Amino acid sequence: MAYMTQEGYDKLVAQLRTMEFTDRPAASAAIAEARDKGDLSENSEYEAAKEAQALLEMKINQLKLVIAEAKIIDPSQLKSDSVQILTTVEMKNVRTGAVMKYTIVSESEANLREGKISSQTPIAQGLLGKKVGEVAKVKIPQGEIELEVLSISV
């Protein structure tokens, strides 16, 4: 099950529609064009078009599964007493003093440039359930870091 905002859900539905109604016909047209170029046994363009179509179909099916399992969360129902999905957390690296601020979102809505991290990341997993003032010990590839929760907002 993927928890997400209505906005994130709507983006996924729009992406699915584009894939089904624009990308899929384009992939079929590419196959037809390659097929018209002659002998299929030696036609690398045909093979590439078939592979691209198979990849597109796989992505469409994965997206349909995410949409089917989506649970839309109403941000107005969230509380900011502990870290949970869709909350924004300001934290400090205890060792370096570096302050970071992230919103914890579903994997499909994650975008580091926008300050949104997936709830499946080690940092988010370590922070979930923590309250202001608590320190989370998070295992990352470089070792372990300690993050102090400075504030939580919705």
PDB file of N, CA, C and O in Angstrom, residues 52-116:
ATOM      1  N   ALA A  52      11.231  -1.907 -26.534  1.00  0.00           N
ATOM      2  CA  ALA A  52      10.720  -0.649 -25.972  1.00  0.00           C
ATOM      3  C   ALA A  52       9.240  -0.794 -25.617  1.00  0.00           C
ATOM      4  O   ALA A  52       8.794  -0.295 -24.573  1.00  0.00           O
ATOM      5  N   GLN A  53       8.490  -1.479 -26.466  1.00  0.00           N
ATOM      6  CA  GLN A  53       7.070  -1.691 -26.188  1.00  0.00           C
ATOM      7  C   GLN A  53       6.887  -2.565 -24.942  1.00  0.00           C
ATOM      8  O   GLN A  53       6.043  -2.278 -24.092  1.00  0.00           O
ATOM      9  N   ALA A  54       7.685  -3.608 -24.814  1.00  0.00           N
ATOM     10  CA  ALA A  54       7.591  -4.485 -23.642  1.00  0.00           C
ATOM     11  C   ALA A  54       7.927  -3.726 -22.365  1.00  0.00           C
ATOM     12  O   ALA A  54       7.253  -3.892 -21.333  1.00  0.00           O
ATOM     13  N   LEU A  55       8.938  -2.878 -22.422  1.00  0.00           N
ATOM     14  CA  LEU A  55       9.311  -2.061 -21.266  1.00  0.00           C
ATOM     15  C   LEU A  55       8.185  -1.094 -20.902  1.00  0.00           C
ATOM     16  O   LEU A  55       7.857  -0.937 -19.719  1.00  0.00           O
ATOM     17  N   LEU A  56       7.580  -0.488 -21.902  1.00  0.00           N
ATOM     18  CA  LEU A  56       6.464   0.425 -21.664  1.00  0.00           C
ATOM     19  C   LEU A  56       5.294  -0.308 -21.019  1.00  0.00           C
ATOM     20  O   LEU A  56       4.706   0.191 -20.045  1.00  0.00           O
ATOM     21  N   GLU A  57       4.968  -1.485 -21.508  1.00  0.00           N
ATOM     22  CA  GLU A  57       3.865  -2.264 -20.934  1.00  0.00           C
ATOM     23  C   GLU A  57       4.151  -2.647 -19.490  1.00  0.00           C
ATOM     24  O   GLU A  57       3.259  -2.617 -18.638  1.00  0.00           O
ATOM     25  N   MET A  58       5.413  -2.955 -19.186  1.00  0.00           N
ATOM     26  CA  MET A  58       5.788  -3.294 -17.818  1.00  0.00           C
ATOM     27  C   MET A  58       5.592  -2.071 -16.909  1.00  0.00           C
ATOM     28  O   MET A  58       5.044  -2.177 -15.813  1.00  0.00           O
ATOM     29  N   LYS A  59       6.017  -0.896 -17.386  1.00  0.00           N
ATOM     30  CA  LYS A  59       5.856   0.333 -16.599  1.00  0.00           C
ATOM     31  C   LYS A  59       4.377   0.656 -16.384  1.00  0.00           C
ATOM     32  O   LYS A  59       3.981   1.086 -15.305  1.00  0.00           O
ATOM     33  N   ILE A  60       3.574   0.460 -17.417  1.00  0.00           N
ATOM     34  CA  ILE A  60       2.131   0.706 -17.307  1.00  0.00           C
ATOM     35  C   ILE A  60       1.535  -0.212 -16.235  1.00  0.00           C
ATOM     36  O   ILE A  60       0.765   0.240 -15.382  1.00  0.00           O
ATOM     37  N   ASN A  61       1.898  -1.473 -16.261  1.00  0.00           N
ATOM     38  CA  ASN A  61       1.359  -2.422 -15.276  1.00  0.00           C
ATOM     39  C   ASN A  61       1.810  -2.081 -13.863  1.00  0.00           C
ATOM     40  O   ASN A  61       1.022  -2.183 -12.918  1.00  0.00           O
ATOM     41  N   GLN A  62       3.057  -1.674 -13.698  1.00  0.00           N
ATOM     42  CA  GLN A  62       3.547  -1.277 -12.376  1.00  0.00           C
ATOM     43  C   GLN A  62       2.787  -0.055 -11.868  1.00  0.00           C
ATOM     44  O   GLN A  62       2.409   0.012 -10.697  1.00  0.00           O
ATOM     45  N   LEU A  63       2.564   0.910 -12.747  1.00  0.00           N
ATOM     46  CA  LEU A  63       1.857   2.128 -12.368  1.00  0.00           C
ATOM     47  C   LEU A  63       0.408   1.822 -12.003  1.00  0.00           C
ATOM     48  O   LEU A  63      -0.123   2.362 -11.025  1.00  0.00           O
ATOM     49  N   LYS A  64      -0.211   0.923 -12.745  1.00  0.00           N
ATOM     50  CA  LYS A  64      -1.592   0.523 -12.427  1.00  0.00           C
ATOM     51  C   LYS A  64      -1.659  -0.115 -11.047  1.00  0.00           C
ATOM     52  O   LYS A  64      -2.598   0.122 -10.290  1.00  0.00           O
ATOM     53  N   LEU A  65      -0.656  -0.908 -10.710  1.00  0.00           N
ATOM     54  CA  LEU A  65      -0.609  -1.555  -9.400  1.00  0.00           C
ATOM     55  C   LEU A  65      -0.460  -0.521  -8.280  1.00  0.00           C
ATOM     56  O   LEU A  65      -1.163  -0.590  -7.274  1.00  0.00           O
ATOM     57  N   VAL A  66       0.422   0.453  -8.472  1.00  0.00           N
ATOM     58  CA  VAL A  66       0.610   1.504  -7.464  1.00  0.00           C
ATOM     59  C   VAL A  66      -0.688   2.282  -7.274  1.00  0.00           C
ATOM     60  O   VAL A  66      -1.104   2.547  -6.143  1.00  0.00           O
ATOM     61  N   ILE A  67      -1.347   2.622  -8.362  1.00  0.00           N
ATOM     62  CA  ILE A  67      -2.599   3.379  -8.293  1.00  0.00           C
ATOM     63  C   ILE A  67      -3.684   2.551  -7.597  1.00  0.00           C
ATOM     64  O   ILE A  67      -4.430   3.065  -6.767  1.00  0.00           O
ATOM     65  N   ALA A  68      -3.741   1.266  -7.916  1.00  0.00           N
ATOM     66  CA  ALA A  68      -4.758   0.402  -7.310  1.00  0.00           C
ATOM     67  C   ALA A  68      -4.553   0.257  -5.809  1.00  0.00           C
ATOM     68  O   ALA A  68      -5.524   0.157  -5.050  1.00  0.00           O
ATOM     69  N   GLU A  69      -3.313   0.276  -5.363  1.00  0.00           N
ATOM     70  CA  GLU A  69      -3.011   0.090  -3.946  1.00  0.00           C
ATOM     71  C   GLU A  69      -2.869   1.409  -3.188  1.00  0.00           C
ATOM     72  O   GLU A  69      -2.583   1.403  -1.996  1.00  0.00           O
ATOM     73  N   ALA A  70      -3.055   2.531  -3.871  1.00  0.00           N
ATOM     74  CA  ALA A  70      -2.858   3.844  -3.247  1.00  0.00           C
ATOM     75  C   ALA A  70      -3.890   4.118  -2.160  1.00  0.00           C
ATOM     76  O   ALA A  70      -5.057   3.774  -2.297  1.00  0.00           O
ATOM     77  N   LYS A  71      -3.411   4.724  -1.111  1.00  0.00           N
ATOM     78  CA  LYS A  71      -4.298   5.197  -0.046  1.00  0.00           C
ATOM     79  C   LYS A  71      -4.035   6.687   0.079  1.00  0.00           C
ATOM     80  O   LYS A  71      -2.933   7.103   0.431  1.00  0.00           O
ATOM     81  N   ILE A  72      -5.047   7.470  -0.230  1.00  0.00           N
ATOM     82  CA  ILE A  72      -4.898   8.924  -0.215  1.00  0.00           C
ATOM     83  C   ILE A  72      -5.072   9.425   1.211  1.00  0.00           C
ATOM     84  O   ILE A  72      -6.039   9.090   1.882  1.00  0.00           O
ATOM     85  N   ILE A  73      -4.121  10.235   1.636  1.00  0.00           N
ATOM     86  CA  ILE A  73      -4.140  10.781   2.989  1.00  0.00           C
ATOM     87  C   ILE A  73      -4.558  12.245   2.918  1.00  0.00           C
ATOM     88  O   ILE A  73      -4.045  13.009   2.107  1.00  0.00           O
ATOM     89  N   ASP A  74      -5.462  12.616   3.788  1.00  0.00           N
ATOM     90  CA  ASP A  74      -5.908  13.999   3.895  1.00  0.00           C
ATOM     91  C   ASP A  74      -4.976  14.707   4.882  1.00  0.00           C
ATOM     92  O   ASP A  74      -4.998  14.403   6.077  1.00  0.00           O
ATOM     93  N   PRO A  75      -4.149  15.643   4.389  1.00  0.00           N
ATOM     94  CA  PRO A  75      -3.197  16.315   5.277  1.00  0.00           C
ATOM     95  C   PRO A  75      -3.852  17.034   6.457  1.00  0.00           C
ATOM     96  O   PRO A  75      -3.235  17.194   7.503  1.00  0.00           O
ATOM     97  N   SER A  76      -5.104  17.439   6.319  1.00  0.00           N
ATOM     98  CA  SER A  76      -5.776  18.144   7.415  1.00  0.00           C
ATOM     99  C   SER A  76      -6.055  17.216   8.603  1.00  0.00           C
ATOM    100  O   SER A  76      -6.322  17.675   9.702  1.00  0.00           O
ATOM    101  N   GLN A  77      -5.979  15.907   8.382  1.00  0.00           N
ATOM    102  CA  GLN A  77      -6.227  14.944   9.444  1.00  0.00           C
ATOM    103  C   GLN A  77      -4.948  14.531  10.181  1.00  0.00           C
ATOM    104  O   GLN A  77      -5.000  13.785  11.146  1.00  0.00           O
ATOM    105  N   LEU A  78      -3.817  15.040   9.709  1.00  0.00           N
ATOM    106  CA  LEU A  78      -2.545  14.663  10.319  1.00  0.00           C
ATOM    107  C   LEU A  78      -2.242  15.517  11.543  1.00  0.00           C
ATOM    108  O   LEU A  78      -2.629  16.675  11.626  1.00  0.00           O
ATOM    109  N   LYS A  79      -1.502  14.930  12.471  1.00  0.00           N
ATOM    110  CA  LYS A  79      -1.055  15.641  13.660  1.00  0.00           C
ATOM    111  C   LYS A  79       0.455  15.799  13.572  1.00  0.00           C
ATOM    112  O   LYS A  79       1.135  14.991  12.954  1.00  0.00           O
ATOM    113  N   SER A  80       0.965  16.828  14.201  1.00  0.00           N
ATOM    114  CA  SER A  80       2.403  17.077  14.131  1.00  0.00           C
ATOM    115  C   SER A  80       3.103  16.757  15.443  1.00  0.00           C
ATOM    116  O   SER A  80       4.149  17.306  15.744  1.00  0.00           O
ATOM    117  N   ASP A  81       2.536  15.836  16.227  1.00  0.00           N
ATOM    118  CA  ASP A  81       3.179  15.487  17.495  1.00  0.00           C
ATOM    119  C   ASP A  81       4.287  14.450  17.313  1.00  0.00           C
ATOM    120  O   ASP A  81       5.158  14.318  18.162  1.00  0.00           O
ATOM    121  N   SER A  82       4.273  13.709  16.202  1.00  0.00           N
ATOM    122  CA  SER A  82       5.360  12.779  15.907  1.00  0.00           C
ATOM    123  C   SER A  82       5.546  12.703  14.396  1.00  0.00           C
ATOM    124  O   SER A  82       4.662  13.064  13.625  1.00  0.00           O
ATOM    125  N   VAL A  83       6.708  12.212  13.989  1.00  0.00           N
ATOM    126  CA  VAL A  83       7.020  12.115  12.568  1.00  0.00           C
ATOM    127  C   VAL A  83       6.194  10.994  11.954  1.00  0.00           C
ATOM    128  O   VAL A  83       6.158   9.882  12.464  1.00  0.00           O
ATOM    129  N   GLN A  84       5.508  11.317  10.860  1.00  0.00           N
ATOM    130  CA  GLN A  84       4.747  10.333  10.112  1.00  0.00           C
ATOM    131  C   GLN A  84       4.756  10.733   8.647  1.00  0.00           C
ATOM    132  O   GLN A  84       5.280  11.778   8.285  1.00  0.00           O
ATOM    133  N   ILE A  85       4.182   9.893   7.818  1.00  0.00           N
ATOM    134  CA  ILE A  85       4.173  10.196   6.394  1.00  0.00           C
ATOM    135  C   ILE A  85       3.400  11.490   6.169  1.00  0.00           C
ATOM    136  O   ILE A  85       2.427  11.772   6.855  1.00  0.00           O
ATOM    137  N   LEU A  86       3.890  12.304   5.250  1.00  0.00           N
ATOM    138  CA  LEU A  86       3.374  13.619   4.864  1.00  0.00           C
ATOM    139  C   LEU A  86       3.667  14.724   5.886  1.00  0.00           C
ATOM    140  O   LEU A  86       3.133  15.816   5.756  1.00  0.00           O
ATOM    141  N   THR A  87       4.492  14.449   6.881  1.00  0.00           N
ATOM    142  CA  THR A  87       4.912  15.528   7.770  1.00  0.00           C
ATOM    143  C   THR A  87       6.266  16.041   7.304  1.00  0.00           C
ATOM    144  O   THR A  87       7.040  15.323   6.684  1.00  0.00           O
ATOM    145  N   THR A  88       6.519  17.304   7.597  1.00  0.00           N
ATOM    146  CA  THR A  88       7.803  17.917   7.287  1.00  0.00           C
ATOM    147  C   THR A  88       8.625  17.948   8.561  1.00  0.00           C
ATOM    148  O   THR A  88       8.141  18.398   9.601  1.00  0.00           O
ATOM    149  N   VAL A  89       9.842  17.454   8.460  1.00  0.00           N
ATOM    150  CA  VAL A  89      10.699  17.306   9.631  1.00  0.00           C
ATOM    151  C   VAL A  89      11.953  18.138   9.452  1.00  0.00           C
ATOM    152  O   VAL A  89      12.650  18.014   8.446  1.00  0.00           O
ATOM    153  N   GLU A  90      12.226  18.972  10.440  1.00  0.00           N
ATOM    154  CA  GLU A  90      13.498  19.686  10.466  1.00  0.00           C
ATOM    155  C   GLU A  90      14.360  18.946  11.476  1.00  0.00           C
ATOM    156  O   GLU A  90      13.938  18.689  12.604  1.00  0.00           O
ATOM    157  N   MET A  91      15.564  18.583  11.053  1.00  0.00           N
ATOM    158  CA  MET A  91      16.431  17.781  11.913  1.00  0.00           C
ATOM    159  C   MET A  91      17.864  18.284  11.836  1.00  0.00           C
ATOM    160  O   MET A  91      18.220  19.006  10.913  1.00  0.00           O
ATOM    161  N   LYS A  92      18.634  17.891  12.840  1.00  0.00           N
ATOM    162  CA  LYS A  92      20.030  18.302  12.899  1.00  0.00           C
ATOM    163  C   LYS A  92      20.893  17.070  13.040  1.00  0.00           C
ATOM    164  O   LYS A  92      20.618  16.189  13.864  1.00  0.00           O
ATOM    165  N   ASN A  93      21.939  17.006  12.233  1.00  0.00           N
ATOM    166  CA  ASN A  93      22.932  15.956  12.370  1.00  0.00           C
ATOM    167  C   ASN A  93      23.710  16.267  13.644  1.00  0.00           C
ATOM    168  O   ASN A  93      24.356  17.305  13.751  1.00  0.00           O
ATOM    169  N   VAL A  94      23.616  15.416  14.630  1.00  0.00           N
ATOM    170  CA  VAL A  94      24.211  15.667  15.945  1.00  0.00           C
ATOM    171  C   VAL A  94      25.729  15.849  15.842  1.00  0.00           C
ATOM    172  O   VAL A  94      26.297  16.712  16.500  1.00  0.00           O
ATOM    173  N   ARG A  95      26.379  15.078  14.995  1.00  0.00           N
ATOM    174  CA  ARG A  95      27.841  15.138  14.883  1.00  0.00           C
ATOM    175  C   ARG A  95      28.321  16.391  14.161  1.00  0.00           C
ATOM    176  O   ARG A  95      29.220  17.073  14.622  1.00  0.00           O
ATOM    177  N   THR A  96      27.690  16.734  13.033  1.00  0.00           N
ATOM    178  CA  THR A  96      28.178  17.850  12.219  1.00  0.00           C
ATOM    179  C   THR A  96      27.448  19.158  12.489  1.00  0.00           C
ATOM    180  O   THR A  96      27.933  20.222  12.129  1.00  0.00           O
ATOM    181  N   GLY A  97      26.269  19.086  13.068  1.00  0.00           N
ATOM    182  CA  GLY A  97      25.475  20.282  13.305  1.00  0.00           C
ATOM    183  C   GLY A  97      24.683  20.738  12.084  1.00  0.00           C
ATOM    184  O   GLY A  97      23.982  21.748  12.136  1.00  0.00           O
ATOM    185  N   ALA A  98      24.794  20.004  10.971  1.00  0.00           N
ATOM    186  CA  ALA A  98      24.070  20.360   9.739  1.00  0.00           C
ATOM    187  C   ALA A  98      22.568  20.195   9.948  1.00  0.00           C
ATOM    188  O   ALA A  98      22.114  19.187  10.490  1.00  0.00           O
ATOM    189  N   VAL A  99      21.809  21.213   9.537  1.00  0.00           N
ATOM    190  CA  VAL A  99      20.350  21.181   9.668  1.00  0.00           C
ATOM    191  C   VAL A  99      19.745  20.862   8.302  1.00  0.00           C
ATOM    192  O   VAL A  99      20.139  21.424   7.287  1.00  0.00           O
ATOM    193  N   MET A 100      18.784  19.937   8.299  1.00  0.00           N
ATOM    194  CA  MET A 100      18.101  19.516   7.075  1.00  0.00           C
ATOM    195  C   MET A 100      16.601  19.561   7.314  1.00  0.00           C
ATOM    196  O   MET A 100      16.153  19.458   8.454  1.00  0.00           O
ATOM    197  N   LYS A 101      15.867  19.713   6.228  1.00  0.00           N
ATOM    198  CA  LYS A 101      14.410  19.727   6.327  1.00  0.00           C
ATOM    199  C   LYS A 101      13.845  18.915   5.170  1.00  0.00           C
ATOM    200  O   LYS A 101      14.138  19.191   4.006  1.00  0.00           O
ATOM    201  N   TYR A 102      13.067  17.888   5.511  1.00  0.00           N
ATOM    202  CA  TYR A 102      12.472  17.014   4.504  1.00  0.00           C
ATOM    203  C   TYR A 102      11.014  16.746   4.820  1.00  0.00           C
ATOM    204  O   TYR A 102      10.621  16.700   5.982  1.00  0.00           O
ATOM    205  N   THR A 103      10.242  16.533   3.759  1.00  0.00           N
ATOM    206  CA  THR A 103       8.878  16.048   3.895  1.00  0.00           C
ATOM    207  C   THR A 103       8.915  14.569   3.537  1.00  0.00           C
ATOM    208  O   THR A 103       9.472  14.189   2.518  1.00  0.00           O
ATOM    209  N   ILE A 104       8.315  13.754   4.384  1.00  0.00           N
ATOM    210  CA  ILE A 104       8.305  12.311   4.150  1.00  0.00           C
ATOM    211  C   ILE A 104       7.062  11.969   3.326  1.00  0.00           C
ATOM    212  O   ILE A 104       5.940  12.266   3.739  1.00  0.00           O
ATOM    213  N   VAL A 105       7.296  11.378   2.164  1.00  0.00           N
ATOM    214  CA  VAL A 105       6.215  11.083   1.222  1.00  0.00           C
ATOM    215  C   VAL A 105       6.320   9.639   0.744  1.00  0.00           C
ATOM    216  O   VAL A 105       7.263   8.935   1.076  1.00  0.00           O
ATOM    217  N   SER A 106       5.359   9.226  -0.075  1.00  0.00           N
ATOM    218  CA  SER A 106       5.413   7.889  -0.658  1.00  0.00           C
ATOM    219  C   SER A 106       6.559   7.828  -1.662  1.00  0.00           C
ATOM    220  O   SER A 106       7.060   8.852  -2.123  1.00  0.00           O
ATOM    221  N   GLU A 107       6.942   6.623  -2.018  1.00  0.00           N
ATOM    222  CA  GLU A 107       8.051   6.436  -2.941  1.00  0.00           C
ATOM    223  C   GLU A 107       7.775   7.100  -4.287  1.00  0.00           C
ATOM    224  O   GLU A 107       8.669   7.680  -4.895  1.00  0.00           O
ATOM    225  N   SER A 108       6.538   7.058  -4.738  1.00  0.00           N
ATOM    226  CA  SER A 108       6.203   7.629  -6.043  1.00  0.00           C
ATOM    227  C   SER A 108       6.223   9.157  -6.054  1.00  0.00           C
ATOM    228  O   SER A 108       6.313   9.767  -7.108  1.00  0.00           O
ATOM    229  N   GLU A 109       6.151   9.792  -4.883  1.00  0.00           N
ATOM    230  CA  GLU A 109       6.153  11.253  -4.809  1.00  0.00           C
ATOM    231  C   GLU A 109       7.512  11.826  -4.422  1.00  0.00           C
ATOM    232  O   GLU A 109       7.683  13.030  -4.387  1.00  0.00           O
ATOM    233  N   ALA A 110       8.471  10.967  -4.113  1.00  0.00           N
ATOM    234  CA  ALA A 110       9.783  11.424  -3.654  1.00  0.00           C
ATOM    235  C   ALA A 110      10.480  12.263  -4.723  1.00  0.00           C
ATOM    236  O   ALA A 110      10.454  11.939  -5.906  1.00  0.00           O
ATOM    237  N   ASN A 111      11.079  13.366  -4.279  1.00  0.00           N
ATOM    238  CA  ASN A 111      11.823  14.256  -5.167  1.00  0.00           C
ATOM    239  C   ASN A 111      12.770  15.064  -4.282  1.00  0.00           C
ATOM    240  O   ASN A 111      12.345  16.015  -3.626  1.00  0.00           O
ATOM    241  N   LEU A 112      14.022  14.681  -4.272  1.00  0.00           N
ATOM    242  CA  LEU A 112      14.987  15.298  -3.368  1.00  0.00           C
ATOM    243  C   LEU A 112      15.148  16.792  -3.633  1.00  0.00           C
ATOM    244  O   LEU A 112      15.331  17.571  -2.702  1.00  0.00           O
ATOM    245  N   ARG A 113      15.038  17.216  -4.885  1.00  0.00           N
ATOM    246  CA  ARG A 113      15.152  18.648  -5.215  1.00  0.00           C
ATOM    247  C   ARG A 113      14.060  19.472  -4.535  1.00  0.00           C
ATOM    248  O   ARG A 113      14.247  20.639  -4.221  1.00  0.00           O
ATOM    249  N   GLU A 114      12.893  18.846  -4.334  1.00  0.00           N
ATOM    250  CA  GLU A 114      11.780  19.531  -3.675  1.00  0.00           C
ATOM    251  C   GLU A 114      11.775  19.276  -2.170  1.00  0.00           C
ATOM    252  O   GLU A 114      10.847  19.679  -1.472  1.00  0.00           O
ATOM    253  N   GLY A 115      12.787  18.569  -1.672  1.00  0.00           N
ATOM    254  CA  GLY A 115      12.859  18.284  -0.243  1.00  0.00           C
ATOM    255  C   GLY A 115      11.903  17.187   0.197  1.00  0.00           C
ATOM    256  O   GLY A 115      11.507  17.137   1.355  1.00  0.00           O
ATOM    257  N   LYS A 116      11.551  16.297  -0.717  1.00  0.00           N
ATOM    258  CA  LYS A 116      10.629  15.197  -0.413  1.00  0.00           C
ATOM    259  C   LYS A 116      11.392  13.884  -0.493  1.00  0.00           C
ATOM    260  O   LYS A 116      11.936  13.550  -1.538  1.00  0.00           O
TER     261      LYS A 116
END
